[in-house]
Short mmCIF file of C-alpha atoms and ligand atoms in Angstrom, two decimals:
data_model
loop_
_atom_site.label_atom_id
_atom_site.label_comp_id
_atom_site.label_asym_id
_atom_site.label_seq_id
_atom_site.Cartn_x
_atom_site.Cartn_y
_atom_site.Cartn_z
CA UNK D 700 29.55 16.05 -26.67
CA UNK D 701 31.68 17.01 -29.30
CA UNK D 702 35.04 19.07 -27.35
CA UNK D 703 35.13 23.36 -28.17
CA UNK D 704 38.34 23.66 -30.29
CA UNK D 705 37.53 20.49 -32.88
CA UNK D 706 38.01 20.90 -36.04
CA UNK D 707 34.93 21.25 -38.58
CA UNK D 708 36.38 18.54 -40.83
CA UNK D 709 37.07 16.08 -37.67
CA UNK D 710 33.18 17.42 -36.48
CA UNK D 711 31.94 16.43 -40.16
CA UNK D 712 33.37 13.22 -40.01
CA UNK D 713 32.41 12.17 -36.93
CA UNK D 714 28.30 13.29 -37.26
CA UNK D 715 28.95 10.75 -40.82
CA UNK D 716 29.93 8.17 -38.53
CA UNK D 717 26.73 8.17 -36.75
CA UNK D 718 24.76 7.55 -39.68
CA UNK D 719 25.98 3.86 -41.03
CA UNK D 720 24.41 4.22 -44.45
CA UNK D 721 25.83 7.42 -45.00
CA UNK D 722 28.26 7.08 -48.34
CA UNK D 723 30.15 10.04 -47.40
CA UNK D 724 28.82 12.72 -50.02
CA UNK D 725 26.98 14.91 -47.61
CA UNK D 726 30.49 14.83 -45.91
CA UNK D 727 32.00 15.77 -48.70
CA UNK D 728 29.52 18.81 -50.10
CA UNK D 729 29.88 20.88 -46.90
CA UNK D 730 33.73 20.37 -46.77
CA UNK D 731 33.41 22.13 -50.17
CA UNK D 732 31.21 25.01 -48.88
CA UNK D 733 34.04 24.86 -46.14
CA UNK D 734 36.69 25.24 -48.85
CA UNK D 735 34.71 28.21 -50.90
CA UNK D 736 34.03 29.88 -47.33
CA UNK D 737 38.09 30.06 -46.55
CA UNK D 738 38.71 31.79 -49.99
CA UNK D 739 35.85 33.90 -49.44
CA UNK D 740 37.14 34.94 -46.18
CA UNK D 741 40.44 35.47 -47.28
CA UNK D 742 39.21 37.95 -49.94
CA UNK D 743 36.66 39.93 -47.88
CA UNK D 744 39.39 40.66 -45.31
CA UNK D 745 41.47 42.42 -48.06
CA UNK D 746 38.35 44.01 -49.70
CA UNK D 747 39.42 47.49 -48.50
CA UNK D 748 42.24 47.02 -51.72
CA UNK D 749 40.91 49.29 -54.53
CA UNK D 750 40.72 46.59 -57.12
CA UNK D 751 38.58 44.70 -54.96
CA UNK D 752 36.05 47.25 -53.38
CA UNK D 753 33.70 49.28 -55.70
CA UNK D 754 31.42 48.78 -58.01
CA UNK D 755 31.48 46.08 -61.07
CA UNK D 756 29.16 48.34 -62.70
CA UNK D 757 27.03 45.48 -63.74
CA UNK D 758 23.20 45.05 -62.46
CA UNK D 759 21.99 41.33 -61.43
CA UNK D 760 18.93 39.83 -61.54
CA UNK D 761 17.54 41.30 -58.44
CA UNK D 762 18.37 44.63 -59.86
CA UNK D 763 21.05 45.10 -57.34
CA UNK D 764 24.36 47.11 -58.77
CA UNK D 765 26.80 43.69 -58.21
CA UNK D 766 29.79 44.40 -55.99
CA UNK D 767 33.25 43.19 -56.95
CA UNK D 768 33.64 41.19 -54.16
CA UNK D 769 29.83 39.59 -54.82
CA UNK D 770 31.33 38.38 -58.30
CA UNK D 771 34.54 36.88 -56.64
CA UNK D 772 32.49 35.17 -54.37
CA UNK D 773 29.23 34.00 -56.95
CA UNK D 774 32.28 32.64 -59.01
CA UNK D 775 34.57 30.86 -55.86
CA UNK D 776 31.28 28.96 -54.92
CA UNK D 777 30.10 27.85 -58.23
CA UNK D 778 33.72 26.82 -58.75
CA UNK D 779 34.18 25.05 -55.86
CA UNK D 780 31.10 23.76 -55.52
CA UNK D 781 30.77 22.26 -58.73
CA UNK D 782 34.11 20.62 -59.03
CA UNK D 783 33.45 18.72 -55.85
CA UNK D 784 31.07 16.73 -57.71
CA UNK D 785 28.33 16.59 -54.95
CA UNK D 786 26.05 19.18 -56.84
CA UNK D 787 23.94 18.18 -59.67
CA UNK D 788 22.81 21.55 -59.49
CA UNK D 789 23.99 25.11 -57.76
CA UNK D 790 21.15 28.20 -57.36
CA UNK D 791 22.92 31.67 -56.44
CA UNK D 792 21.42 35.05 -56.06
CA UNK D 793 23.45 36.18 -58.56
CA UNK D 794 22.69 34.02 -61.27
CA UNK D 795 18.95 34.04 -63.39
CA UNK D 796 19.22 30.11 -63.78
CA UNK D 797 20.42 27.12 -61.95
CA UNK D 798 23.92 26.22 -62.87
CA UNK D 799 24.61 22.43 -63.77
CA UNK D 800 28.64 21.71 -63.37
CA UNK D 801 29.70 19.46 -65.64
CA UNK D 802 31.13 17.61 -62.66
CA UNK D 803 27.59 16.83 -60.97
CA UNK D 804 25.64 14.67 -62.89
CA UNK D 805 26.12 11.67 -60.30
CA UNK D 806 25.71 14.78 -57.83
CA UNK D 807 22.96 13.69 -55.02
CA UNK D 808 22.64 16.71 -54.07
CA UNK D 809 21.30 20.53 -55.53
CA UNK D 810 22.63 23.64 -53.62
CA UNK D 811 20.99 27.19 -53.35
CA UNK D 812 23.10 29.82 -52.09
CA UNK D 813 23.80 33.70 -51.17
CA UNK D 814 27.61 34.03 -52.04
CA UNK D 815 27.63 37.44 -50.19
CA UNK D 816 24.41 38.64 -48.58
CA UNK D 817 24.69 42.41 -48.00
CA UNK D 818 26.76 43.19 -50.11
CA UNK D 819 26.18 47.27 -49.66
CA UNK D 820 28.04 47.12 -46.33
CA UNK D 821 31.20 46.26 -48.09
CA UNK D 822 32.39 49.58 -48.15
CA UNK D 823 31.91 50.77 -44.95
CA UNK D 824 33.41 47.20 -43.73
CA UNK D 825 30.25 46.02 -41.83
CA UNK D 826 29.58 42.35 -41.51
CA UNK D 827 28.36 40.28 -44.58
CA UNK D 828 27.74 36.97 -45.19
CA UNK D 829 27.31 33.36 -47.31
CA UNK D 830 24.06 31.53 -46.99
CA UNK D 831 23.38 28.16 -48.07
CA UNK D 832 20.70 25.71 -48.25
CA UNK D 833 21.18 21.50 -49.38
CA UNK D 834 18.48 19.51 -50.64
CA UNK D 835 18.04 15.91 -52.18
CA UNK D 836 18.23 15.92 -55.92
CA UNK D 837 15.00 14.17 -57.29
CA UNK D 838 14.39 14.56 -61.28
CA UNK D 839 17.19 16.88 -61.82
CA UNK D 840 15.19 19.97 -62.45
CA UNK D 841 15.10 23.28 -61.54
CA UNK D 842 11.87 22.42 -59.72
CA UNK D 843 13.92 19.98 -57.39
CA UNK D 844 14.59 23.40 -55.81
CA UNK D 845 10.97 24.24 -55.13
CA UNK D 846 10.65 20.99 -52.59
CA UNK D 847 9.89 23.17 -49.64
CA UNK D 848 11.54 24.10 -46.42
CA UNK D 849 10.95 21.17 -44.47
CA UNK D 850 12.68 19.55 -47.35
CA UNK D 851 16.27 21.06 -46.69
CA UNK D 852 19.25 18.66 -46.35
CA UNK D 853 21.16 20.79 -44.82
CA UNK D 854 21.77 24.73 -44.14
CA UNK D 855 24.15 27.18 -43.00
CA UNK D 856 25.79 30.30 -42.88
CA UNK D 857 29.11 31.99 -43.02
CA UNK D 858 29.96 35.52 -41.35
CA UNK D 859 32.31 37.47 -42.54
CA UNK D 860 33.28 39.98 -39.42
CA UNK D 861 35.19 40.26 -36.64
CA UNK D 862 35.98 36.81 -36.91
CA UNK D 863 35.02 34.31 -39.53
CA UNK D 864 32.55 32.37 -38.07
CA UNK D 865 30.36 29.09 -39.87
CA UNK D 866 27.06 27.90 -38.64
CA UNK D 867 25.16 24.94 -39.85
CA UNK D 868 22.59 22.47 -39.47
CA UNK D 869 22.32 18.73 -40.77
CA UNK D 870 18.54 18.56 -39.28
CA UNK D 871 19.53 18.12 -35.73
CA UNK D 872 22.08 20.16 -33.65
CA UNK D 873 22.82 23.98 -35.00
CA UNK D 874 26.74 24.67 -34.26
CA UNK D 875 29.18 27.00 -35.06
CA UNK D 876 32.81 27.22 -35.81
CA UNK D 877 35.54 30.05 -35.52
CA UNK D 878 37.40 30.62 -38.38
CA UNK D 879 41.78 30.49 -37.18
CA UNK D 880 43.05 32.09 -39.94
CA UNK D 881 46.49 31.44 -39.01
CA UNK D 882 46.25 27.50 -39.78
CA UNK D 883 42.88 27.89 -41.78
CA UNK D 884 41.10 25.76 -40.04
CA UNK D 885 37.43 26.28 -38.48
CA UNK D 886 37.04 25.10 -34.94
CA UNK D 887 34.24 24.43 -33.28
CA UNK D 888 33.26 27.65 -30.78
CA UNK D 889 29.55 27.18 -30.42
CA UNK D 890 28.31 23.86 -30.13
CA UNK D 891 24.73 22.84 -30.04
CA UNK D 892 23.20 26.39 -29.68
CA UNK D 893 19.97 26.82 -28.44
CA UNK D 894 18.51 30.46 -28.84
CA UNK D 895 17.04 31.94 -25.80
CA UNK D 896 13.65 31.47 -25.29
CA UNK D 897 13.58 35.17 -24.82
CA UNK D 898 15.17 38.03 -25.71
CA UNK D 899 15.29 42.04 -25.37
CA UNK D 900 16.34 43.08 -28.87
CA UNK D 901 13.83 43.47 -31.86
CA UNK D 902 15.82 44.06 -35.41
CA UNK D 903 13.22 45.14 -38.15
CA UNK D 904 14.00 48.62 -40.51
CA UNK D 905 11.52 50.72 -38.98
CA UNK D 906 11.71 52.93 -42.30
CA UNK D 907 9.19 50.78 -43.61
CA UNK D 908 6.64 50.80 -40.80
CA UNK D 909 4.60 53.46 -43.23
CA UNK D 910 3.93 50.14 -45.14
CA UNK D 911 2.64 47.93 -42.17
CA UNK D 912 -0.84 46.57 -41.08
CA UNK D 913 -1.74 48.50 -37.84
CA UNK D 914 -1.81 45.32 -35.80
CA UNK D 915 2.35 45.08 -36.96
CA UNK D 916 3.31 49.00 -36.00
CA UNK D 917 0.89 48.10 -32.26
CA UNK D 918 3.65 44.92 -31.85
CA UNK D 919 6.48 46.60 -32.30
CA UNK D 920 5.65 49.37 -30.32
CA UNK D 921 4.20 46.65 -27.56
CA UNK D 922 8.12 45.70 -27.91
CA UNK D 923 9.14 49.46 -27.29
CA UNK D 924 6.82 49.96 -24.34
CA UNK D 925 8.89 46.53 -22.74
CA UNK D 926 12.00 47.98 -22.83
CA UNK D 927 12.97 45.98 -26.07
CA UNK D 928 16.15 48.10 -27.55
CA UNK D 929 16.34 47.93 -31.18
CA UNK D 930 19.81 46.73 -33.27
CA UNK D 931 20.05 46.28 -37.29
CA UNK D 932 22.83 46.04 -39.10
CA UNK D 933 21.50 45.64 -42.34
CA UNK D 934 22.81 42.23 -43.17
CA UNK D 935 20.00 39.76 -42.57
CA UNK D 936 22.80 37.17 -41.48
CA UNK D 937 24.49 39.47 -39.22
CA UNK D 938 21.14 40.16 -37.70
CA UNK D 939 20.19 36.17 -37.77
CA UNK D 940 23.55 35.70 -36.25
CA UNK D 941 23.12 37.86 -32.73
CA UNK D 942 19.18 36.97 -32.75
CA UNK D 943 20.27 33.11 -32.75
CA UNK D 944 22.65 34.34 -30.02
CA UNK D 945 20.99 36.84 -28.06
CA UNK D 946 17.51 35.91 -28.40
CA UNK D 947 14.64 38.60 -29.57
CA UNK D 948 13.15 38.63 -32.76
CA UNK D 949 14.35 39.60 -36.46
CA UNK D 950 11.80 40.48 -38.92
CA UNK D 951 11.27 41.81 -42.67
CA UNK D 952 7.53 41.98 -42.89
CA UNK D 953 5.62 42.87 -46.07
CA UNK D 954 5.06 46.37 -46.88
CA UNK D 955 3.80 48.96 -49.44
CA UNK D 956 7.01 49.09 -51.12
CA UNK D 957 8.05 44.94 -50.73
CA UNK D 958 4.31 43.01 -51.51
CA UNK D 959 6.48 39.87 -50.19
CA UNK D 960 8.92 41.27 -48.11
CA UNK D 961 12.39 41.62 -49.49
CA UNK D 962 14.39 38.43 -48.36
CA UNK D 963 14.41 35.30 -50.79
CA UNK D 964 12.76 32.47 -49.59
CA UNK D 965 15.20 29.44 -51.26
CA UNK D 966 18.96 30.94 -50.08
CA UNK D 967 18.11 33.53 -47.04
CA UNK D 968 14.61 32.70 -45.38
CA UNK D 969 14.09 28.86 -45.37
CA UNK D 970 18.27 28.38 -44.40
CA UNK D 971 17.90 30.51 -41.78
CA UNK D 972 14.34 29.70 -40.85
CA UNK D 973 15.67 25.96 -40.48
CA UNK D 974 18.05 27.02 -38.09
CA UNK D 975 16.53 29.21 -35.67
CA UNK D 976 13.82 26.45 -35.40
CA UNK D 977 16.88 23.57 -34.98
CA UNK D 978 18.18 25.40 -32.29
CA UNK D 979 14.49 25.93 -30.38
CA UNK D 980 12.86 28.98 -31.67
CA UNK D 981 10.27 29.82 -33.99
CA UNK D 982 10.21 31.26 -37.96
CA UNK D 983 6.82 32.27 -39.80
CA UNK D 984 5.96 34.29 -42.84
CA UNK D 985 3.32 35.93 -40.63
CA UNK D 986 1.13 32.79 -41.08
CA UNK D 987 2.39 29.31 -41.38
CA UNK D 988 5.72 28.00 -39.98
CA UNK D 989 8.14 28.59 -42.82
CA UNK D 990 9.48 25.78 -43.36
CA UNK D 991 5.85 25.10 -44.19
CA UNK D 992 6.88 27.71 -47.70
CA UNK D 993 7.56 25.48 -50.74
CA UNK D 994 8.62 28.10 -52.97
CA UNK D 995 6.97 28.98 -56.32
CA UNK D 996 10.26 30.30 -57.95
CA UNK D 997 14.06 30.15 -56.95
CA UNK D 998 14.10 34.08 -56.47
CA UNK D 999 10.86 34.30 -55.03
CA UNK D 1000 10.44 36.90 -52.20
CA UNK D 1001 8.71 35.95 -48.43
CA UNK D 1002 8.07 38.07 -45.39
CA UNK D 1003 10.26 36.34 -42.08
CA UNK D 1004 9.37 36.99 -39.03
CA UNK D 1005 12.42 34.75 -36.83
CA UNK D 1006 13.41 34.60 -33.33
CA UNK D 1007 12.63 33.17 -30.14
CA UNK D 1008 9.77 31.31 -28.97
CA UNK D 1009 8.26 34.33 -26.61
CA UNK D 1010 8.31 36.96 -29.18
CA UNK D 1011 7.03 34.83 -32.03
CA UNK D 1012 4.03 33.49 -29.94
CA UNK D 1013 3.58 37.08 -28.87
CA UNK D 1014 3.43 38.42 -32.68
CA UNK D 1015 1.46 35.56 -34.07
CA UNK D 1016 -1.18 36.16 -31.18
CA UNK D 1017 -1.02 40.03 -32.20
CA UNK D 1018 -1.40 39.21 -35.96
P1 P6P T 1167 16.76 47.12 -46.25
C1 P6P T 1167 20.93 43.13 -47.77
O1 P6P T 1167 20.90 43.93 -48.97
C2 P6P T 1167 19.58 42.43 -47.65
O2 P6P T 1167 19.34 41.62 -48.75
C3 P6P T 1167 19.56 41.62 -46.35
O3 P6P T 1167 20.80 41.09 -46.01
C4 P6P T 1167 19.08 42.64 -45.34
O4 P6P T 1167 18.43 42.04 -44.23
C5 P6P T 1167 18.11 43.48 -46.18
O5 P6P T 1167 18.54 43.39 -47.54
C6 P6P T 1167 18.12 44.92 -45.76
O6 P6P T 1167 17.14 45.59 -46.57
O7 P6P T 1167 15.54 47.38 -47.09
O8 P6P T 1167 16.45 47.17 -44.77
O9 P6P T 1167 17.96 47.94 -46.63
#
């Protein structure tokens, strides 16, 4: 059992180890997320400077206006990312297209990513966060990135609040590492998480419940009337985060407004979908297991429904 206080490097070095074939590239492609997540962390701590903060009165393909600090960080990670020469090919919310670095083409691997998920709490300094999700590169397409979610490499996430805090899986165990910014490394705070099998917290925007089949609003409530209290902070890694921690269940459902839901299914659902379910609970899009989703475009949209076993079961039996 790997000691609390390793460093991630040391931690990625030593999971290579226990795969003899390994050639060291995996190895090498999250020490560059790694890398990218350090600057990004660096940046969002001084994001209350005015150059930083506000908007870059630009719009991006989700429509979204694009935050300052959302540029910095779409631009560290394809900069980064692509100069490590693991990527043959880098998808980002922020960009229409795949993006093929120059430095990839003997990449193995492609990379989708979130360079800073909730992005609208910037200015009132609530958490945000960088998801990612690794899979094999096969004919160097952009449909390599349409493989499905049981098809992921690798996935993760980075948190950007109290602490600094990065979470990943390579298949097997989900740990997480604590950001110590004063020698900039990550060390390992949570290993091998397991999420509880229950919890007492359900996170879903309740604004939206106008939008809902009936059977949804009765589960919910069915939650209410068990004493469930209800937390969302708006940043669906934020909310991942304490739901991995605490238990309960996370959820943006399909509604009136959202026909899919609102998440994306390559960099936000199927990372953190691979995760919960790594570290024992359950993820659906209200019918199938998600990592059952092969997506049908990289920005493609998915209802989630994520958390522990209990309240999973429980919604899938109320469905
Ligand atoms: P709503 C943030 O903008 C985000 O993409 C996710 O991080 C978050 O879970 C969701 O949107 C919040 O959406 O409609 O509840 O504001």
């Amino acid at each position: 059992m790997p000691e609390i206080g390793m460093d991630l490097n040391r931690f990625i070095l030593e999971e290579e180890r226990r795969f003899p074939d390994a050639t060291g590239s995996l190895s090498m492609a999250l020490m560059a997320i790694e890398t990218a997540a350090k600057v990004i962390a660096s940046h969002t701590r001084m994001a209350g400077l005015v150059d930083i903060l506000g908007k870059a009165d630009k719009v991006n393909v989700q429509g979204e206006e694009v935050q300052k600090l959302d540029e910095f960080s779409n631009e560290a990670l394809i900069t980064i990312l692509g100069d490590s020469g693991q990527f043959y090919a880098l998808a980002s919310e922020e960009e229409d297209d795949p993006v093929f670095p120059e430095k990839g083409k003997n990449g193995k691997y492609i990379i989708a990513f979130d360079p800073l998920d909730g992005s609208t709490n910037i200015e009132v300094n609530v958490s945000i966060g960088t998801s990612f999700s690794i899979y094999k590169k096969l004919n160097g397409t952009v449909e390599d990135f349409l493989q499905g979610g049981d098809k992921q490499i690798a996935a993760g996430y980075v948190i950007y609040g109290s602490s600094t805090v990065f979470v990943y899986t390579t298949g097997s165990d989900v740990n997480g590492f604590t950001l110590d910014p004063s020698v900039g490394l990550f060390l390992l705070s949570h290993p091998s998480i397991k999420i509880p099998e229950k919890g007492k917290i359900y996170s879903v925007n309740e604004s939206n419940a106008g939008g809902w089949d009936q059977k949804l609003r009765d589960y919910f409530e069915s939650l209410k009337n068990s004493g469930y209290t209800s937390r969302l902070i708006g940043t669906m890694i934020a909310d991942v985060h304490r739901t991995l921690l605490k238990g309960g269940i996370f959820a943006y459902p399909a509604d009136e407004k959202n026909k899919n839901g609102k998440l994306r299914a390559l960099y936000e659902v199927l990372p953190m979908g691979l995760l919960i379910e790594k570290a024992g609970g359950m993820a659906t899009d209200g019918e199938k297991d998600i990592l059952q989703v092969k997506p049908t475009d990289i920005h493609q949209r998915i209802p989630i429904f994520l958390g522990s076993k209990s309240e999973i079961y429980s919604l899938m039996k109320a469905l």
